Coordinates of C-alpha atoms (C1' of nucleotides) in Angstrom, one line a residue:
Chain A
M1 CA 0.0 0.0 0.0
E2 CA 1.6 3.2 -1.1
K3 CA 0.7 6.7 0.0
E4 CA 2.8 9.6 -0.9
A5 CA 1.8 13.1 -0.1
N6 CA 2.9 16.3 1.4
K7 CA 0.5 17.0 4.3
T8 CA 1.1 20.0 6.4
S9 CA -0.2 20.7 9.9
F10 CA 0.3 24.0 11.3
V11 CA 1.2 24.6 14.9
N12 CA 1.0 28.3 15.2
F13 CA 1.6 30.5 18.2
G14 CA 1.5 34.2 18.5
R15 CA 3.6 36.1 16.1
D16 CA 7.0 34.5 16.6
E17 CA 7.8 33.4 13.1
R18 CA 10.5 31.1 14.2
Y19 CA 7.9 28.6 15.5
S20 CA 5.0 29.3 13.3
K21 CA 5.3 26.4 10.8
F22 CA 6.3 22.8 10.8
F23 CA 6.0 20.3 8.0
I24 CA 5.2 16.6 8.7
K25 CA 5.5 14.6 5.6
I26 CA 3.8 11.3 5.2
L27 CA 5.9 9.0 3.0
S28 CA 5.4 5.7 1.3
G29 CA 3.8 2.9 3.1
S30 CA 2.9 3.3 6.7
Y31 CA 6.0 5.0 7.8
I32 CA 5.6 8.5 9.3
V33 CA 8.5 10.7 9.7
Q34 CA 8.1 13.4 12.3
T35 CA 10.0 16.0 14.3
T36 CA 9.7 16.6 17.9
I37 CA 7.9 19.9 18.4
F38 CA 8.8 22.3 21.2
I39 CA 6.5 25.2 21.9
V40 CA 7.4 28.2 23.8
F41 CA 5.1 30.8 25.1
S42 CA 5.6 33.7 22.8
N43 CA 2.3 35.5 23.3
Y44 CA 1.8 36.8 26.8
R45 CA -2.0 36.7 26.7
R46 CA -2.2 33.3 25.1
S47 CA 0.4 31.9 27.6
N48 CA -1.6 33.2 30.4
Y49 CA -4.8 31.5 29.1
M50 CA -2.9 28.2 28.9
K51 CA -1.4 28.6 32.3
V52 CA -4.9 29.0 33.8
A53 CA -6.1 25.8 32.0
I54 CA -3.3 23.5 33.3
A55 CA -3.4 25.2 36.7
K56 CA -7.0 24.1 37.1
I57 CA -6.2 20.6 36.0
V58 CA -3.4 20.4 38.5
Q59 CA -5.3 21.9 41.3
D60 CA -8.3 19.5 40.8
I61 CA -6.1 16.6 41.5
H62 CA -4.9 17.9 44.9
L63 CA -4.5 21.5 46.0
L64 CA -1.0 22.8 46.0
P65 CA 0.2 26.0 47.8
V66 CA 0.5 29.0 45.4
D67 CA 4.3 29.1 45.4
V68 CA 4.5 25.4 44.7
L69 CA 1.9 25.6 41.9
E70 CA 3.9 28.4 40.2
D71 CA 7.1 26.3 40.4
V72 CA 5.2 23.3 39.0
L73 CA 3.6 25.2 36.1
E74 CA 7.1 26.4 35.0
H75 CA 7.9 22.8 34.2
F76 CA 4.8 22.2 32.0
Q77 CA 4.9 22.7 28.3
H78 CA 1.9 23.2 26.1
M79 CA 1.7 21.5 22.7
E80 CA -0.8 21.3 19.9
L81 CA 0.0 18.2 17.9
P82 CA -1.4 16.7 14.6
K83 CA -3.1 13.4 14.1
N84 CA -0.7 10.5 13.8
Y85 CA 1.9 12.1 15.9
F86 CA 3.8 9.6 18.2
L87 CA 4.0 10.7 21.8
L88 CA 5.9 7.4 22.5
K89 CA 7.5 4.7 20.4
S90 CA 8.2 1.3 21.7
G91 CA 11.7 0.5 22.6
K92 CA 12.3 3.8 24.1
P93 CA 11.7 4.9 27.7
C94 CA 8.7 7.0 28.3
K95 CA 10.1 10.4 29.4
H96 CA 7.0 12.4 29.9
L97 CA 3.6 12.6 31.5
W98 CA 1.0 14.2 29.3
F99 CA -2.3 15.9 30.2
M100 CA -4.5 15.8 27.2
T101 CA -7.2 18.5 27.1
K102 CA -8.5 17.8 23.6
G103 CA -8.0 15.1 21.1
A104 CA -7.6 11.3 21.1
A105 CA -4.7 8.8 21.5
R106 CA -4.2 5.2 21.3
Y107 CA -1.7 2.8 23.0
F108 CA -0.6 -0.2 20.9
Y109 CA 2.0 -2.8 20.5
T110 CA 2.7 -4.9 17.5
N111 CA 2.2 -8.7 17.8
D112 CA 4.2 -11.5 16.4
Q113 CA 2.2 -11.4 13.3
G114 CA 3.0 -7.7 12.8
K115 CA -0.5 -6.7 13.6
E116 CA -1.1 -3.6 15.7
M117 CA -3.0 -4.5 18.9
N118 CA -4.4 -1.6 20.8
T119 CA -4.3 -1.7 24.6
W120 CA -5.9 1.6 25.5
F121 CA -7.6 4.7 24.1
S122 CA -7.5 8.1 25.7
L123 CA -10.2 10.5 24.5
D124 CA -10.8 14.2 25.4
T125 CA -9.4 15.0 28.8
Q126 CA -7.1 12.3 30.1
I127 CA -3.7 11.7 31.5
I128 CA -1.4 9.9 29.1
T129 CA 1.7 8.0 30.0
D130 CA 3.1 4.4 29.8
T131 CA 3.3 4.0 33.5
T132 CA 5.4 0.9 33.4
S133 CA 8.1 2.5 31.4
F134 CA 7.7 5.9 33.1
V135 CA 8.2 4.8 36.7
K136 CA 11.4 2.9 36.0
Q137 CA 12.5 4.7 32.8
E138 CA 12.9 1.4 31.0
P139 CA 12.2 0.9 27.3
A140 CA 8.4 0.9 26.6
Q141 CA 6.7 -2.2 25.3
E142 CA 4.1 -0.2 23.5
S143 CA 3.6 3.0 21.5
I144 CA 1.3 5.9 22.0
Q145 CA 0.0 7.7 18.9
L146 CA -2.5 10.5 18.4
M147 CA -5.6 9.7 16.4
E148 CA -6.8 13.3 16.1
D149 CA -5.2 16.7 16.2
S150 CA -4.7 17.1 20.0
E151 CA -3.8 19.6 22.7
V152 CA -1.6 18.4 25.5
Y153 CA 0.4 19.7 28.5
C154 CA 3.5 17.8 29.1
I155 CA 6.0 17.4 32.0
G156 CA 9.2 15.5 31.8
Y157 CA 10.3 12.8 34.0
T158 CA 13.4 14.7 35.3
S159 CA 11.3 17.7 36.0
L160 CA 8.8 15.6 37.9
Q161 CA 11.6 13.9 39.9
A162 CA 13.1 17.3 40.8
L163 CA 9.7 18.6 41.9
L164 CA 9.0 15.4 44.0
Q165 CA 12.4 16.0 45.8
K166 CA 11.8 19.7 46.3
H167 CA 8.2 19.9 47.5
H168 CA 6.5 17.7 50.0
S169 CA 3.1 18.9 48.8
F170 CA 4.0 18.0 45.3
A171 CA 4.8 14.4 46.4
L172 CA 1.4 14.3 48.0
W173 CA -0.1 15.6 44.8
Y174 CA 1.6 12.9 42.7
I175 CA 0.4 10.2 45.2
K176 CA -3.1 11.4 44.7
L177 CA -2.7 11.5 40.9
V178 CA -1.5 7.8 40.9
E179 CA -4.2 6.7 43.3
V180 CA -7.1 8.4 41.7
H181 CA -6.3 8.3 38.1
Y182 CA -4.1 5.3 37.6
V183 CA -5.4 2.7 40.1
S184 CA -9.1 3.3 39.3
Q185 CA -8.5 3.1 35.6
I186 CA -6.4 0.0 35.7
E187 CA -8.5 -1.9 38.1
D188 CA -11.5 -1.2 36.0
R189 CA -9.6 -2.5 33.0
I190 CA -8.8 -5.8 34.8
S191 CA -12.3 -6.2 35.9
D192 CA -13.4 -5.9 32.2
L193 CA -11.0 -8.5 31.0
Q194 CA -11.9 -10.9 33.8
F195 CA -15.6 -10.6 34.1
L196 CA -17.0 -9.3 30.7
D197 CA -17.5 -11.1 27.5
A198 CA -16.7 -9.5 24.2
K199 CA -20.2 -8.1 23.6
Q200 CA -20.4 -6.7 27.1
R201 CA -17.0 -5.0 26.7
Y202 CA -18.1 -3.5 23.4
L203 CA -21.4 -2.2 25.0
K204 CA -19.5 -0.7 27.9
I205 CA -17.1 1.2 25.7
L206 CA -20.1 2.5 23.7
D207 CA -21.7 3.6 26.9
Q208 CA -18.6 5.5 28.0
Y209 CA -17.8 7.1 24.6
P210 CA -21.0 7.0 22.4
D211 CA -19.2 8.5 19.4
I212 CA -16.2 6.3 19.5
T213 CA -17.0 4.6 16.3
N214 CA -16.8 8.0 14.5
R215 CA -13.3 8.7 16.0
V216 CA -11.6 5.3 16.1
S217 CA -11.6 2.7 13.3
L218 CA -13.5 -0.5 14.0
G219 CA -10.4 -2.6 13.6
N220 CA -8.7 -0.5 16.3
I221 CA -11.8 -0.8 18.5
A222 CA -11.8 -4.6 18.0
S223 CA -8.2 -5.1 19.0
Y224 CA -8.7 -3.0 22.1
L225 CA -11.6 -5.3 23.1
N226 CA -9.4 -8.3 22.6
I227 CA -11.4 -9.6 19.7
T228 CA -11.1 -9.9 16.0
Q229 CA -12.7 -7.4 13.6
E230 CA -14.9 -10.2 12.2
T231 CA -16.3 -10.9 15.8
L232 CA -16.9 -7.2 16.3
S233 CA -18.9 -7.0 13.1
R234 CA -21.0 -9.9 14.2
I235 CA -21.6 -8.3 17.6
R236 CA -22.6 -5.1 15.8
A237 CA -25.0 -7.0 13.6
G238 CA -26.6 -8.7 16.5
K239 CA -25.4 -12.1 15.4
L240 CA -23.6 -12.7 18.6
Chain B
M1 CA -23.2 -27.8 54.2
E2 CA -22.7 -28.0 57.9
K3 CA -19.6 -27.9 59.8
E4 CA -19.4 -27.6 63.5
A5 CA -16.3 -27.9 65.5
N6 CA -14.1 -26.3 68.0
K7 CA -10.8 -25.4 66.4
T8 CA -8.2 -23.6 68.2
S9 CA -5.2 -21.8 67.0
F10 CA -2.6 -20.4 69.3
V11 CA -1.0 -17.1 68.9
N12 CA 1.6 -17.0 71.6
F13 CA 4.0 -14.3 72.6
G14 CA 6.7 -14.3 75.2
R15 CA 5.4 -14.9 78.7
D16 CA 2.7 -12.3 79.0
E17 CA -0.3 -14.5 79.8
R18 CA -2.8 -11.8 78.9
Y19 CA -2.1 -12.3 75.3
S20 CA -1.0 -15.9 75.2
K21 CA -4.1 -17.6 73.9
F22 CA -7.0 -16.9 71.6
F23 CA -9.7 -19.1 70.4
I24 CA -11.2 -19.0 67.0
K25 CA -14.3 -21.1 66.6
I26 CA -15.6 -22.3 63.3
L27 CA -19.4 -22.5 63.4
S28 CA -22.0 -24.1 61.2
G29 CA -21.7 -23.7 57.5
S30 CA -19.1 -21.5 55.9
Y31 CA -19.3 -18.8 58.4
I32 CA -16.2 -18.0 60.3
V33 CA -16.5 -15.9 63.4
Q34 CA -13.3 -14.3 64.4
T35 CA -11.8 -11.6 66.6
T36 CA -9.3 -9.0 65.6
I37 CA -6.0 -9.8 67.2
F38 CA -3.8 -7.1 68.5
I39 CA -0.3 -8.1 69.5
V40 CA 1.9 -6.0 71.7
F41 CA 5.5 -6.5 72.1
S42 CA 5.8 -8.1 75.5
N43 CA 9.3 -9.6 75.2
Y44 CA 12.0 -7.1 74.5
R45 CA 14.3 -9.4 72.7
R46 CA 11.6 -10.7 70.5
S47 CA 10.2 -7.3 69.7
N48 CA 13.7 -6.2 68.7
Y49 CA 14.0 -9.1 66.4
M50 CA 10.7 -8.2 64.7
K51 CA 11.7 -4.5 64.4
V52 CA 14.8 -5.5 62.5
A53 CA 12.7 -7.7 60.1
I54 CA 10.3 -5.0 59.2
A55 CA 13.0 -2.3 59.1
K56 CA 14.8 -4.2 56.4
I57 CA 11.6 -4.6 54.4
V58 CA 10.8 -0.9 54.6
Q59 CA 14.4 0.2 53.8
D60 CA 14.6 -2.2 50.8
I61 CA 11.7 -0.1 49.2
H62 CA 13.4 3.3 49.6
L63 CA 15.9 4.4 52.2
L64 CA 14.4 6.5 55.0
P65 CA 16.5 8.7 57.3
V66 CA 17.0 7.0 60.7
D67 CA 14.6 9.3 62.6
V68 CA 11.8 8.9 60.1
L69 CA 12.3 5.1 60.0
E70 CA 11.9 5.0 63.8
D71 CA 8.7 7.0 63.6
V72 CA 7.4 4.8 60.8
L73 CA 8.2 1.5 62.7
E74 CA 6.2 2.8 65.7
H75 CA 3.2 2.5 63.5
F76 CA 3.7 -1.0 62.4
Q77 CA 2.1 -3.9 64.2
H78 CA 3.3 -7.5 64.0
M79 CA 0.8 -10.3 63.8
E80 CA 0.9 -14.1 63.5
L81 CA -2.4 -15.2 62.2
P82 CA -4.0 -18.6 61.6
K83 CA -5.2 -20.2 58.4
N84 CA -8.6 -19.1 57.2
Y85 CA -8.3 -15.7 59.0
F86 CA -9.8 -12.8 57.1
L87 CA -7.7 -9.8 56.6
L88 CA -10.5 -8.1 54.7
K89 CA -14.2 -8.8 54.1
S90 CA -16.0 -7.4 51.2
G91 CA -18.4 -4.6 51.9
K92 CA -15.9 -3.0 54.4
P93 CA -13.2 -0.5 53.5
C94 CA -9.7 -1.8 53.5
K95 CA -8.1 0.0 56.5
H96 CA -4.6 -1.6 56.4
L97 CA -1.6 -2.3 54.3
W98 CA 0.0 -5.6 55.3
F99 CA 3.5 -6.9 54.6
M100 CA 3.4 -10.6 54.7
T101 CA 6.7 -12.3 55.6
K102 CA 5.5 -15.8 55.8
G103 CA 2.3 -17.6 54.7
A104 CA -0.3 -17.4 51.9
A105 CA -3.4 -15.3 51.2
R106 CA -6.1 -15.2 48.6
Y107 CA -8.2 -12.4 47.3
F108 CA -11.7 -13.4 46.1
Y109 CA -15.2 -12.2 45.5
T110 CA -18.4 -14.2 45.3
N111 CA -20.1 -14.3 41.9
D112 CA -23.8 -14.2 41.1
Q113 CA -23.9 -18.0 41.5
G114 CA -22.5 -17.8 45.0
K115 CA -19.2 -19.3 43.7
E116 CA -16.0 -17.9 45.1
M117 CA -13.7 -16.5 42.4
N118 CA -10.1 -15.8 43.3
T119 CA -8.5 -12.8 41.8
W120 CA -5.1 -12.9 43.3
F121 CA -2.8 -15.0 45.5
S122 CA -0.1 -13.7 47.7
L123 CA 2.6 -16.2 48.7
D124 CA 5.5 -15.9 51.1
T125 CA 6.8 -12.3 51.1
Q126 CA 4.4 -9.9 49.5
I127 CA 2.5 -6.7 50.2
I128 CA -1.1 -7.2 50.7
T129 CA -3.9 -4.7 50.4
D130 CA -7.0 -4.1 48.3
T131 CA -5.7 -1.0 46.6
T132 CA -8.9 0.2 45.1
S133 CA -10.6 0.2 48.5
F134 CA -7.5 1.3 50.4
V135 CA -6.8 4.5 48.5
K136 CA -10.3 5.9 48.7
Q137 CA -11.4 4.1 51.9
E138 CA -14.5 2.8 50.0
P139 CA -16.1 -0.6 50.7
A140 CA -14.2 -3.4 49.1
Q141 CA -15.5 -5.6 46.4
E142 CA -13.5 -8.6 47.5
S143 CA -12.2 -10.4 50.5
I144 CA -8.7 -11.3 51.5
Q145 CA -8.3 -14.5 53.5
L146 CA -5.3 -16.4 54.7
M147 CA -4.8 -19.9 53.3
E148 CA -2.0 -20.8 55.7
D149 CA -0.9 -19.8 59.1
S150 CA 0.9 -16.5 58.4
E151 CA 3.0 -13.7 59.7
V152 CA 2.4 -10.1 58.8
Y153 CA 3.3 -6.6 59.7
C154 CA 0.5 -4.1 59.4
I155 CA 0.1 -0.4 59.1
G156 CA -3.3 1.4 59.3
Y157 CA -4.6 3.8 56.7
T158 CA -4.8 6.6 59.3
S159 CA -1.2 6.0 60.4
L160 CA 0.0 6.0 56.8
Q161 CA -1.9 9.3 56.0
A162 CA -0.3 10.9 59.1
L163 CA 3.2 9.7 58.1
L164 CA 2.6 11.0 54.6
Q165 CA 1.7 14.4 55.9
K166 CA 4.5 14.5 58.4
H167 CA 7.5 13.3 56.4
H168 CA 8.5 14.2 52.9
S169 CA 10.9 11.3 52.7
F170 CA 8.0 9.0 53.7
A171 CA 5.9 10.3 50.8
L172 CA 8.8 9.5 48.5
W173 CA 8.9 6.0 50.0
Y174 CA 5.2 5.4 49.4
I175 CA 5.6 6.6 45.8
K176 CA 8.3 4.0 45.3
L177 CA 6.2 1.4 47.0
V178 CA 3.3 2.0 44.6
E179 CA 5.4 2.3 41.5
V180 CA 7.6 -0.7 42.1
H181 CA 5.2 -3.1 43.8
Y182 CA 1.8 -2.2 42.6
V183 CA 2.3 -1.0 39.0
S184 CA 4.6 -3.9 38.0
Q185 CA 2.3 -6.5 39.5
I186 CA -0.9 -5.2 38.0
E187 CA 0.5 -4.5 34.6
D188 CA 1.8 -8.0 34.5
R189 CA -1.6 -9.3 35.5
I190 CA -3.3 -7.4 32.6
S191 CA -0.7 -8.8 30.2
D192 CA -1.6 -12.3 31.3
L193 CA -5.3 -11.7 30.9
Q194 CA -4.9 -10.2 27.5
F195 CA -2.3 -12.2 25.8
L196 CA -2.1 -15.7 27.4
D197 CA -4.5 -18.6 27.0
A198 CA -5.6 -20.8 29.9
K199 CA -2.7 -23.2 29.6
Q200 CA -0.1 -20.5 29.3
R201 CA -1.5 -18.8 32.4
Y202 CA -1.3 -22.1 34.3
L203 CA 2.3 -22.8 33.2
K204 CA 3.3 -19.3 34.2
I205 CA 1.9 -19.6 37.7
L206 CA 3.6 -23.0 38.1
D207 CA 6.9 -21.4 37.0
Q208 CA 6.5 -18.6 39.5
Y209 CA 5.4 -20.9 42.4
P210 CA 6.4 -24.5 41.6
D211 CA 4.7 -25.8 44.8
I212 CA 1.5 -23.9 44.5
T213 CA -0.6 -27.0 44.0
N214 CA 0.5 -28.2 47.4
R215 CA -0.6 -24.9 49.0
V216 CA -3.7 -23.8 47.1
S217 CA -6.6 -26.1 46.1
L218 CA -7.0 -26.8 42.4
G219 CA -10.4 -25.2 42.4
N220 CA -9.0 -22.0 43.8
I221 CA -6.1 -22.1 41.3
A222 CA -8.7 -22.6 38.4
S223 CA -10.8 -19.6 39.4
Y224 CA -7.7 -17.4 39.7
L225 CA -6.7 -18.5 36.2
N226 CA -10.3 -17.6 35.0
I227 CA -11.1 -21.1 34.0
T228 CA -13.3 -23.9 35.4
Q229 CA -11.9 -26.7 37.6
E230 CA -12.7 -29.2 34.7
T231 CA -10.6 -27.2 32.2
L232 CA -7.7 -27.0 34.7
S233 CA -7.9 -30.8 35.1
R234 CA -7.8 -31.3 31.3
I235 CA -4.8 -29.0 31.1
R236 CA -3.0 -30.9 33.8
A237 CA -3.8 -34.1 32.1
G238 CA -2.3 -32.8 28.8
K239 CA -5.7 -33.1 27.1
L240 CA -5.7 -29.4 26.2
Chain C
dG1 C1' -10.4 -49.6 58.6
dT2 C1' -14.8 -47.7 57.2
dC3 C1' -17.7 -44.3 55.9
dA4 C1' -18.9 -39.7 54.5
dT5 C1' -17.6 -35.7 52.3
dT6 C1' -15.0 -33.1 49.4
dT7 C1' -12.0 -32.6 45.6
dT8 C1' -10.5 -33.8 41.2
dT9 C1' -11.0 -36.1 36.8
dT10 C1' -13.3 -37.7 32.7
dG11 C1' -16.9 -37.9 29.0
dA12 C1' -20.3 -35.8 26.1
dT13 C1' -22.1 -31.8 24.4
dG14 C1' -22.7 -26.7 23.9
dT15 C1' -21.0 -21.8 23.4
dA16 C1' -18.1 -17.9 22.3
dT17 C1' -14.7 -16.6 19.5
dG18 C1' -11.0 -17.3 15.9
dT19 C1' -9.4 -18.3 11.1
dC20 C1' -9.8 -18.1 6.3
dA21 C1' -11.8 -16.6 2.2
dA22 C1' -15.0 -14.0 -0.3
dA23 C1' -18.3 -10.3 -0.8
dT24 C1' -19.7 -5.7 0.1
dC25 C1' -19.3 -1.0 1.4
dA26 C1' -16.9 3.4 1.9
dC27 C1' -13.5 6.5 0.6
dT28 C1' -9.9 8.4 -2.3
dT29 C1' -7.8 9.3 -6.7
dT30 C1' -8.0 10.0 -11.4
Chain D
dA1 C1' -18.3 8.8 -13.1
dA2 C1' -15.1 5.1 -12.8
dA3 C1' -11.4 2.7 -10.9
dG4 C1' -8.6 1.5 -7.2
dT5 C1' -7.9 0.8 -2.4
dG6 C1' -8.9 0.1 2.3
dA7 C1' -12.4 -1.0 5.8
dT8 C1' -16.1 -3.8 7.1
dT9 C1' -19.3 -7.6 6.8
dT10 C1' -20.7 -12.3 5.9
dG11 C1' -20.2 -17.5 5.4
dA12 C1' -18.2 -21.8 6.6
dC13 C1' -15.5 -24.2 9.5
dA14 C1' -12.1 -24.8 13.6
dT15 C1' -10.6 -24.1 18.3
dA16 C1' -10.7 -23.1 23.4
dC17 C1' -13.2 -23.3 27.0
dA18 C1' -17.9 -23.9 29.6
dT19 C1' -21.6 -26.8 31.2
dC20 C1' -23.6 -30.8 33.0
dA21 C1' -23.3 -35.3 34.8
dA22 C1' -21.0 -39.2 36.4
dA23 C1' -16.9 -41.5 38.1
dA24 C1' -12.7 -41.7 40.6
dA25 C1' -9.5 -40.1 44.0
dA26 C1' -8.3 -37.8 48.2
dT27 C1' -9.3 -36.3 52.7
dG28 C1' -11.2 -36.2 57.3
dA29 C1' -14.1 -38.0 61.0
dC30 C1' -15.1 -41.8 63.8

DNA sequence: GTCATTTTTTGATGTATGTCAAATCACTTT
DNA sequence: AAAGTGATTTGACATACATCAAAAAATGAC
């Protein structure tokens, strides 16, 4: 399958021309070549707006004192990224924690047959990281790729570690983040795998994200549900 | 099913007669009535030995300064508990974090058909808690029961919270505990459920615990593996 | 040692899902 | 509008495991 095109996606901030344009070219086959995009706050009013957005997200997890919050926010970067962009590629350690405020992402690994198997989807507002890789900084087993143009706030592992060492209240914040956002999500996932059959898992994800079939291909949904595309089609047709 | 017997299990410490004996009576049916057992250190040499044991466990997770370690150890309790003892019953919040140094425990819930389904086993040295219930102090969905006479060190939720608030280094310790012991274990569990078939899951648990079939009934092992007892028998017989 | 109970195994059949191939539908390119 | 390509559905058959019942083995009480 060959697809060759120039496709551009603009990431545009304020009036600083140095950062106003990037090209991401989709080459033959499935390969996607991309650059890492670093965004700096060049427009005062815009950067203020963004800081308020991430401040609210941070404070909703666990209240930080104002001086700690300001220090923390200094370590976050804001990014607007195009569809198909890779936040993480397998084989590399996961060096960031992302807070997505808009968009969609998928986590996947490639199985022995070369087939991409999705393990998780993040839609709209969600925290994104490969926890296993992140906490030990070991090479990841899976990749994380955007499925839509997305907006994220990002903090690096080294920044996070520095903040943990520096602020007791930030350590408590991080504990709350892990307990509330990670534990709940993953225990829920285990319950699904253990107790629900294929149809029930499909109905549950439709319940949680009614428009998911407009945003994620059926093949990707099937692999996330741990079933084949054929089985998903039969479930959708009421034949199972 | 009716079973009525007096069955005693001794929990004996030093020479303080006030704490030297407890009776746990098994009444009709499956019901087990029990008391909560609090052990105090009555024998100086013995309590010193125990303190060294739990200190090593704690420090292996993440080194604490000596003054913090001493404070932390004050909050741990040591218990020797009999087989069948319930650390947690479903419907109640999980108020403790246990460090088991010897013994075996199982986590289970009861399904709609009244059948006990095991979700986890902890053997020998392992950290025991129902994380979902513990972090939010909500009623647990499952129970935790000892399958052998066991020895545990226990810290309460309120003690842990107080220590987290009091010591920055303890908060970092707890982060390490969750990251290393919880994340690794649960991600591994998810991988098993997603990628391994029944036989592979059985072979894996045999590999990890070669003597598990001597310590846990085959019915319990089967439910942990998410298969029926009949299927496990066929796997063991090489018919699958 | 005997008997009762529980645990485990075995046999026959059913169900949920996978595999392979082909057909159909939807989208993109020309 | 037509052709090409990719995504999805459908049909036929295979596999892994469940269900139900019965038999066998193991364990515990007396």
